[in-house]
Coordinates of C-alpha atoms and ligand atoms in Angstrom, one line a residue:
M1 CA -34.7 26.5 13.1
E2 CA -37.4 25.6 10.6
S3 CA -38.9 22.1 11.1
T4 CA -40.7 20.1 8.5
R5 CA -41.4 16.4 7.7
T6 CA -41.6 14.0 4.8
A7 CA -41.8 10.3 4.2
V8 CA -38.5 9.8 2.4
G9 CA -35.7 12.4 2.7
I10 CA -33.4 12.1 -0.3
V11 CA -29.9 13.5 -0.2
G12 CA -28.6 14.4 -3.7
A13 CA -30.2 15.4 -7.0
G14 CA -28.1 13.2 -9.3
P15 CA -29.6 10.5 -11.5
A16 CA -30.2 8.2 -8.4
G17 CA -31.9 10.8 -6.2
L18 CA -34.1 12.3 -9.0
M19 CA -35.2 8.9 -10.3
L20 CA -36.1 7.7 -6.8
A21 CA -38.2 10.8 -6.2
H22 CA -40.1 10.2 -9.4
L23 CA -40.8 6.5 -8.7
L24 CA -41.9 7.3 -5.2
R25 CA -44.1 10.2 -6.4
L26 CA -45.9 7.8 -8.8
A27 CA -46.4 5.4 -5.8
G28 CA -48.0 8.3 -3.8
I29 CA -45.0 8.6 -1.4
E30 CA -43.8 12.1 -0.4
T31 CA -40.2 13.1 -0.7
I32 CA -37.9 16.1 -0.4
I33 CA -34.6 16.2 -2.3
L34 CA -31.7 18.2 -0.8
E35 CA -28.9 19.1 -3.2
A36 CA -25.7 20.8 -2.2
R37 CA -25.1 22.4 -5.7
S38 CA -27.1 24.8 -7.8
R39 CA -29.6 23.6 -10.4
E40 CA -27.4 25.0 -13.1
Y41 CA -24.3 23.1 -11.8
C42 CA -26.3 19.8 -11.7
E43 CA -27.6 20.3 -15.2
T44 CA -24.3 21.0 -16.9
R45 CA -21.9 18.5 -15.2
I46 CA -20.6 16.4 -18.0
R47 CA -20.4 12.7 -17.1
A48 CA -21.9 9.5 -18.4
G49 CA -23.2 9.1 -21.9
L50 CA -24.3 5.5 -22.4
M51 CA -27.6 4.2 -21.1
E52 CA -28.7 0.6 -20.9
Q53 CA -32.1 -0.4 -22.3
G54 CA -33.2 -1.0 -18.7
S55 CA -32.4 2.7 -17.8
V56 CA -34.4 3.9 -20.8
D57 CA -37.3 1.7 -19.7
L58 CA -37.2 3.4 -16.3
M59 CA -37.3 6.9 -18.0
D60 CA -40.3 5.6 -20.0
E61 CA -42.0 4.3 -16.8
I62 CA -41.9 7.7 -15.1
G63 CA -42.9 9.5 -18.3
A64 CA -39.6 11.4 -18.7
A65 CA -38.4 9.8 -22.0
E66 CA -40.1 12.0 -24.6
R67 CA -36.9 14.1 -25.5
L68 CA -34.7 11.1 -25.0
H69 CA -36.6 9.1 -27.7
R70 CA -36.3 12.1 -30.0
E71 CA -32.6 12.9 -29.5
A72 CA -30.8 9.8 -28.2
L73 CA -28.6 7.8 -30.6
V74 CA -29.6 4.1 -30.6
H75 CA -26.6 1.7 -30.7
G76 CA -26.7 -1.9 -31.6
G77 CA -23.0 -2.8 -31.2
I78 CA -19.5 -1.7 -30.3
Y79 CA -16.1 -2.1 -31.8
I80 CA -13.1 -3.6 -30.0
R81 CA -9.8 -2.7 -31.7
F82 CA -6.5 -4.4 -31.0
D83 CA -3.4 -5.3 -33.0
G84 CA -4.4 -2.6 -35.5
R85 CA -7.7 -4.3 -36.4
S86 CA -11.3 -3.5 -35.4
H87 CA -13.8 -6.2 -34.4
H88 CA -17.5 -5.6 -34.2
I89 CA -19.6 -7.0 -31.4
D90 CA -23.2 -7.2 -32.5
I91 CA -24.8 -6.6 -29.2
K92 CA -28.3 -6.2 -30.5
G93 CA -28.0 -9.4 -32.5
L94 CA -26.7 -11.3 -29.5
T95 CA -29.1 -9.9 -26.9
S96 CA -32.1 -8.3 -28.8
R97 CA -31.4 -5.2 -26.7
S98 CA -29.8 -1.8 -27.5
M99 CA -27.8 0.9 -25.8
F100 CA -28.6 4.6 -26.0
I101 CA -26.3 7.6 -26.2
Y102 CA -27.8 10.4 -24.2
G103 CA -25.8 12.7 -21.9
Q104 CA -26.2 12.3 -18.1
Q105 CA -26.7 16.0 -17.9
E106 CA -29.6 15.7 -20.3
I107 CA -31.2 13.0 -18.1
V108 CA -30.7 15.2 -15.1
K109 CA -32.3 18.2 -16.9
D110 CA -35.3 16.1 -17.9
L111 CA -35.8 14.6 -14.4
I112 CA -35.5 18.0 -12.7
A113 CA -38.0 19.7 -15.1
L114 CA -40.5 16.9 -14.7
Q115 CA -40.2 16.7 -10.9
L116 CA -40.7 20.5 -10.5
A117 CA -43.6 20.5 -13.0
A118 CA -45.3 17.7 -11.0
G119 CA -45.0 19.7 -7.8
G120 CA -42.1 17.7 -6.3
E121 CA -39.7 19.4 -4.0
I122 CA -36.0 19.8 -4.8
R123 CA -34.1 22.2 -2.5
F124 CA -30.8 23.3 -4.3
D125 CA -27.8 25.1 -2.7
C126 CA -28.1 23.3 0.7
S127 CA -25.0 23.6 2.9
G128 CA -23.9 21.7 6.0
V129 CA -26.2 18.7 5.2
A130 CA -26.1 16.3 8.2
L131 CA -28.0 13.1 9.1
E132 CA -29.3 12.5 12.6
A133 CA -31.0 9.7 14.6
L134 CA -30.6 7.2 11.8
D135 CA -31.1 4.3 14.3
T136 CA -34.5 5.6 15.5
D137 CA -38.0 5.6 13.9
T138 CA -37.6 9.3 13.2
P139 CA -34.3 10.0 11.4
A140 CA -33.7 13.6 10.3
I141 CA -31.7 15.6 7.9
R142 CA -30.4 19.0 9.0
Y143 CA -29.0 21.7 6.6
V144 CA -28.6 25.4 6.0
D145 CA -30.7 26.8 3.1
S146 CA -29.4 29.2 0.5
A147 CA -30.7 32.2 2.7
G148 CA -28.7 31.0 5.6
N149 CA -31.6 29.5 7.6
G150 CA -31.2 26.3 9.5
V151 CA -33.7 23.6 8.6
R152 CA -34.5 20.2 10.1
I153 CA -36.5 17.6 8.1
T154 CA -37.9 14.6 10.0
C155 CA -38.4 11.5 7.8
D156 CA -39.5 7.9 8.0
F157 CA -36.4 7.0 5.9
V158 CA -33.4 8.6 4.4
A159 CA -32.1 7.8 0.9
G160 CA -28.3 8.6 0.6
C161 CA -28.0 9.4 -3.1
D162 CA -25.2 12.0 -2.7
G163 CA -22.5 10.3 -4.8
F164 CA -19.0 9.2 -3.8
H165 CA -18.1 12.4 -2.0
G166 CA -21.4 12.8 -0.2
I167 CA -22.1 12.7 3.6
S168 CA -24.4 9.7 3.7
R169 CA -21.9 6.9 3.6
P170 CA -19.5 8.6 6.2
S171 CA -22.6 9.1 8.5
I172 CA -22.6 5.3 9.0
P173 CA -20.5 4.0 12.0
V174 CA -17.4 2.5 10.5
N175 CA -17.9 -0.8 12.2
A176 CA -21.4 -1.2 10.7
I177 CA -20.2 -1.4 7.1
Q178 CA -17.4 -3.0 5.1
T179 CA -15.8 -1.3 2.1
Y180 CA -13.8 -2.7 -0.7
D181 CA -11.4 -0.5 -2.6
R182 CA -9.3 -1.0 -5.7
E183 CA -7.3 1.7 -7.5
Y184 CA -6.0 1.3 -11.0
P185 CA -2.4 2.3 -12.0
F186 CA -3.7 4.7 -14.7
A187 CA -6.2 7.5 -15.3
W188 CA -8.3 8.7 -18.2
L189 CA -7.9 12.0 -20.0
G190 CA -11.4 12.8 -21.4
I191 CA -12.2 15.5 -24.0
L192 CA -15.3 16.8 -25.5
S193 CA -14.7 17.8 -29.1
E194 CA -16.9 19.8 -31.4
S195 CA -16.6 17.3 -34.3
P196 CA -18.8 14.6 -35.7
P197 CA -18.2 11.1 -34.4
I198 CA -15.7 9.0 -36.6
D199 CA -18.1 6.1 -36.5
P200 CA -21.8 5.7 -35.5
E201 CA -20.7 3.2 -32.8
L202 CA -18.2 3.3 -29.9
I203 CA -14.7 2.1 -30.4
Y204 CA -12.7 0.6 -27.5
V205 CA -9.0 0.5 -28.4
H206 CA -6.3 -1.7 -26.9
H207 CA -2.9 -0.3 -27.9
P208 CA 0.5 -1.1 -26.4
D209 CA 0.9 2.6 -25.6
G210 CA -2.5 2.8 -23.8
F211 CA -6.2 2.3 -24.1
A212 CA -8.4 4.8 -26.0
L213 CA -12.2 5.1 -26.3
F214 CA -14.1 6.9 -29.0
T215 CA -17.7 7.8 -28.0
M216 CA -20.0 10.7 -28.7
R217 CA -22.8 12.9 -27.4
S218 CA -24.5 13.7 -30.6
N219 CA -24.0 13.7 -34.4
T220 CA -21.9 16.9 -34.0
M221 CA -20.1 16.2 -30.7
S222 CA -17.5 13.6 -29.9
R223 CA -16.2 12.4 -26.6
L224 CA -12.8 10.8 -26.5
Y225 CA -10.8 9.2 -23.7
L226 CA -7.1 8.3 -23.5
Q227 CA -5.4 6.1 -20.9
V228 CA -2.8 8.3 -19.2
E229 CA -0.5 8.1 -16.1
V230 CA -2.3 8.0 -12.7
D231 CA -0.7 11.3 -11.7
E232 CA -0.9 12.9 -15.1
D233 CA -0.5 16.7 -15.4
I234 CA -3.2 18.0 -17.7
A235 CA -1.1 21.0 -18.5
K236 CA 1.3 18.7 -20.4
W237 CA -1.5 17.8 -22.9
S238 CA -1.8 20.4 -25.5
D239 CA -4.6 20.0 -28.1
D240 CA -2.0 19.0 -30.6
R241 CA -0.5 16.3 -28.4
I242 CA -4.0 14.9 -27.6
W243 CA -5.0 14.6 -31.3
S244 CA -1.6 13.1 -32.2
E245 CA -2.0 10.5 -29.5
F246 CA -5.4 9.6 -30.8
H247 CA -4.1 9.2 -34.3
H248 CA -1.3 7.0 -33.0
R249 CA -3.5 4.7 -30.9
L250 CA -5.9 4.3 -33.8
E251 CA -3.4 3.6 -36.5
G252 CA -3.6 0.5 -38.6
D253 CA -6.0 -1.1 -41.0
E254 CA -9.7 0.0 -41.0
T255 CA -8.7 3.3 -39.3
P256 CA -11.7 5.6 -39.6
P257 CA -10.6 9.1 -40.6
L258 CA -10.1 11.0 -37.3
I259 CA -12.0 14.3 -37.4
E260 CA -10.3 16.9 -35.2
G261 CA -12.4 19.7 -33.8
P262 CA -12.2 22.4 -31.1
I263 CA -11.7 20.8 -27.7
L264 CA -14.4 22.2 -25.4
Q265 CA -13.5 20.4 -22.2
K266 CA -10.4 18.5 -21.0
T267 CA -10.3 16.5 -17.7
I268 CA -8.3 13.8 -15.9
L269 CA -10.5 11.1 -14.4
P270 CA -9.1 8.7 -11.7
M271 CA -10.1 5.0 -12.1
R272 CA -11.3 3.1 -9.1
S273 CA -13.6 0.3 -7.9
F274 CA -15.2 0.8 -4.6
M275 CA -18.0 -1.2 -2.9
T276 CA -19.9 -0.7 0.3
A277 CA -21.7 -3.6 2.1
P278 CA -24.4 -3.6 3.3
M279 CA -26.0 -0.7 1.4
R280 CA -28.1 0.1 4.4
F281 CA -27.7 1.3 8.0
E282 CA -30.9 1.2 10.1
R283 CA -33.1 3.9 8.4
L284 CA -30.5 5.0 5.9
F285 CA -30.4 3.4 2.5
L286 CA -27.5 4.1 0.1
A287 CA -27.9 4.1 -3.7
G288 CA -25.7 4.8 -6.7
D289 CA -22.2 6.3 -6.4
A290 CA -22.8 6.9 -2.6
A291 CA -22.5 3.1 -2.3
H292 CA -20.2 2.1 -5.2
I293 CA -17.9 3.3 -7.9
V294 CA -16.8 1.4 -10.9
P295 CA -14.2 2.3 -13.5
P296 CA -16.0 3.8 -16.6
T297 CA -14.8 1.2 -19.1
G298 CA -18.0 -0.8 -18.8
A299 CA -20.3 2.3 -18.8
K300 CA -22.0 1.0 -15.8
G301 CA -22.0 3.7 -13.1
M302 CA -25.1 5.7 -13.9
N303 CA -27.0 2.6 -15.0
L304 CA -26.2 1.0 -11.7
A305 CA -27.4 4.1 -9.8
L306 CA -30.8 4.0 -11.6
A307 CA -31.1 0.2 -11.0
D308 CA -30.4 0.6 -7.3
V309 CA -33.2 3.1 -6.9
A310 CA -35.7 1.0 -9.0
V311 CA -35.2 -1.7 -6.4
L312 CA -35.3 0.7 -3.5
A313 CA -38.5 2.4 -4.7
R314 CA -40.3 -0.9 -5.0
A315 CA -39.2 -1.8 -1.4
F316 CA -40.6 1.6 -0.1
E317 CA -43.8 1.1 -2.1
T318 CA -44.3 -2.4 -0.6
F319 CA -43.7 -1.0 2.9
Y320 CA -46.2 1.9 2.6
K321 CA -48.8 -0.1 0.8
S322 CA -48.8 -3.3 2.8
G323 CA -46.8 -2.5 6.0
S324 CA -44.3 -5.3 5.1
D325 CA -40.6 -4.4 5.5
E326 CA -39.5 -7.6 3.8
K327 CA -38.3 -5.9 0.6
L328 CA -36.6 -3.1 2.6
R329 CA -34.7 -5.8 4.5
G330 CA -33.8 -7.5 1.2
Y331 CA -32.8 -4.2 -0.5
S332 CA -29.1 -4.4 0.2
D333 CA -28.7 -8.1 -0.8
T334 CA -30.6 -7.5 -4.1
A335 CA -28.8 -4.3 -5.0
L336 CA -25.4 -5.7 -4.0
R337 CA -25.8 -8.8 -6.1
R338 CA -26.3 -6.7 -9.2
S339 CA -23.7 -4.1 -8.1
W340 CA -21.0 -6.8 -7.7
A341 CA -21.8 -8.2 -11.2
A342 CA -21.3 -4.7 -12.6
A343 CA -18.2 -4.2 -10.5
R344 CA -16.8 -7.4 -11.8
F345 CA -17.7 -6.6 -15.4
S346 CA -16.2 -3.1 -15.2
W347 CA -13.0 -4.5 -13.7
W348 CA -12.8 -7.2 -16.4
M349 CA -13.4 -4.7 -19.3
T350 CA -10.7 -2.5 -17.8
S351 CA -8.2 -5.4 -17.5
L352 CA -9.1 -6.6 -21.0
T353 CA -8.5 -3.3 -22.7
H354 CA -5.9 -1.3 -20.8
T355 CA -2.1 -1.5 -20.9
F356 CA -0.4 -2.4 -17.6
N357 CA 3.2 -1.4 -17.3
D358 CA 4.0 -4.0 -14.7
R359 CA 2.7 -6.9 -16.6
L360 CA 5.0 -9.7 -17.8
P361 CA 5.3 -10.4 -21.6
F362 CA 3.4 -13.6 -20.8
D363 CA 0.5 -11.6 -19.4
N364 CA 0.4 -9.3 -22.4
E365 CA 0.1 -12.3 -24.7
V366 CA -2.7 -13.8 -22.6
Q367 CA -4.5 -10.4 -22.8
L368 CA -4.3 -10.4 -26.6
S369 CA -5.5 -14.0 -26.7
E370 CA -8.5 -13.1 -24.5
L371 CA -9.3 -10.1 -26.8
D372 CA -9.1 -12.6 -29.7
Y373 CA -11.4 -15.0 -27.9
V374 CA -14.0 -12.4 -27.0
T375 CA -14.1 -11.0 -30.5
R376 CA -14.0 -14.4 -32.4
S377 CA -16.0 -16.8 -30.3
H378 CA -19.8 -16.6 -30.2
A379 CA -19.8 -17.6 -26.6
G380 CA -17.1 -15.0 -25.8
A381 CA -18.9 -12.2 -27.6
E382 CA -22.2 -13.2 -26.0
M383 CA -20.8 -13.1 -22.5
L384 CA -19.5 -9.6 -23.1
A385 CA -22.7 -8.4 -24.8
E386 CA -25.1 -9.7 -22.1
Q387 CA -23.3 -7.7 -19.5
Y388 CA -22.5 -4.6 -21.5
V389 CA -26.2 -4.2 -22.5
G390 CA -27.1 -4.6 -18.8
L391 CA -28.3 -7.4 -16.6
P392 CA -32.1 -7.5 -15.8
I393 CA -33.2 -5.4 -12.8
E394 CA -34.9 -7.7 -10.2
R395 CA -37.3 -5.6 -8.2
Ligands
RFL401 P1 -24.1 11.7 -8.6 O1 -24.4 11.9 -10.0 O2 -22.7 12.0 -8.2 O3 -25.1 12.7 -7.8 C1 -24.9 12.9 -6.4 C2 -25.5 14.3 -6.1 O4 -25.4 14.5 -4.7 C3 -25.0 15.8 -4.5 N1 -24.3 15.9 -3.2 C4 -24.9 16.4 -2.1 N2 -26.1 16.8 -1.9 C5 -26.4 17.3 -0.7 N3 -25.6 17.2 0.4 C6 -24.3 16.7 0.2 N4 -23.5 16.7 1.2 C7 -23.9 16.3 -1.1 N5 -22.8 15.8 -1.6 C8 -23.0 15.6 -2.9 C9 -24.0 16.1 -5.7 O5 -23.9 17.5 -5.9 C10 -24.8 15.4 -6.8 O6 -25.7 16.3 -7.5 O7 -24.4 10.3 -8.1 P2 -25.6 9.2 -8.6 O8 -26.9 9.9 -8.7 O9 -25.4 8.0 -7.8 O10 -25.2 8.9 -10.1 C11 -24.0 8.2 -10.4 C12 -23.4 8.7 -11.8 O11 -23.3 10.1 -11.8 C13 -22.1 8.0 -12.1 O12 -22.1 6.7 -11.7 C14 -21.7 8.1 -13.6 O13 -21.5 9.4 -14.1 C15 -20.5 7.2 -14.0 N6 -20.2 7.2 -15.4 C16 -20.9 6.5 -16.4 N7 -21.9 5.8 -16.0 C17 -22.7 5.1 -17.0 O14 -23.6 4.4 -16.6 N8 -22.4 5.2 -18.3 C18 -21.3 5.9 -18.8 O15 -21.1 6.0 -20.0 C19 -20.5 6.6 -17.8 N9 -19.5 7.4 -18.2 C20 -19.1 8.0 -15.8 C21 -18.8 8.1 -17.2 C22 -18.4 8.8 -14.9 C23 -17.4 9.6 -15.4 N10 -16.7 10.4 -14.4 C24 -16.7 11.8 -14.4 C25 -16.4 9.8 -13.2 C26 -17.8 8.9 -17.7 C27 -17.1 9.6 -16.8 C28 -16.0 10.5 -17.3
PHB402 C1 -19.2 8.1 -22.6 O1 -20.0 8.2 -23.6 O2 -18.9 9.0 -21.9 C2 -18.8 6.7 -22.3 C3 -19.3 5.6 -23.0 C4 -18.8 4.3 -22.7 C5 -17.9 4.1 -21.7 C6 -17.5 5.2 -20.9 C7 -17.9 6.5 -21.2 O3 -17.5 2.9 -21.4

């Protein structure tokens, strides 16, 4: 078995693991990233699209935002549509901040390229990744490399950035953490369509037959989501049925002309909220989806993953520069406070905009009244805007 060592062993080359490696590299702290998948798989996985200003600021901080500033679409607002009418929320006007449309896979591509160019280590195609001795001063990560050789990396710390289905969180003894889980009684059907967006800004649609969301990846590529049954069979959704459902949920005044295009990708996405507390066990620190999942309605998941590692990187930096572990001890509380705020917002946006079959007629009227309040009252719109654009990252 090959043996090596590093300061911080990072499991997972998603947005969280890659951003952490960059921030630590700039602070002079050595890392090795272990990734279960191939580089190509990581770079083509279609997921998030909306970045908060704070996430873009982090890309700037590490010098990875050159292409982003050239290609991202800058958004100053969103539409919320209900009762057949669209209502604009002027997020830039209310918060002086913007959102950016730039695909998660593009961020991952930029982060991988820069990390490798800077001499950082990312080991792709690792199998059997396992964590050891987390409650000692020399925790270790074991894995089998792409050539079939066993490797053991001894570290000072391990960062679990391996997403919801990774091995980091399950490596923590069950009685050392608490988890909070909430499933929603619906799923999203998401498509990527080769057609120009129907509006420059996102449209969140509340409709009695289910929520719909119009978003985009570029000026030629649209991304659309439909609320569907929780156990929906994708085979039952022909392209024609999908487009006809979008037409139906958008109908009414101010309907932007829907532009149909070839559907390049079609997937069913489950909706859940999941939180882990604390986000640390001894020398293992969890960040991003490894610690928490939010429903995508608030566009928070990837932004939260980047915010977690900004806090974590500062804590490691303080430890290595001054020997103080105060920020490392505070990491979980600081990250959880922001994560719960995002969990709450994502749950609220989901409740505000989706259709719930088991609700009473009274509840449906209250929901419409809340939509009316949020889109009509300055205070209501400001409350939504402040959270949608992203709360500050306290490091
Ligand atoms: P990731 O991206 O899942 O990366 C984890 C990495 O770890 C690897 N891995 C392992 N590596 C080694 N050993 C193991 N045992 C491993 N197990 C797993 C994986 O291969 C992977 O490379 O987690 P990270 O970095 O925490 O990033 C989180 C985000 O990916 C996620 O929160 C977002 O995609 C959520 N999300 C959105 N977030 C936003 O901020 N804005 C959005 O607009 C937005 N839209 C979305 C979304 C998620 C969606 N889906 C598919 C759930 C839209 C959708 C449809
Ligand atoms: C996306 O562009 O994929 C996206 C945008 C906003 C959301 C969810 C997904 O709330």
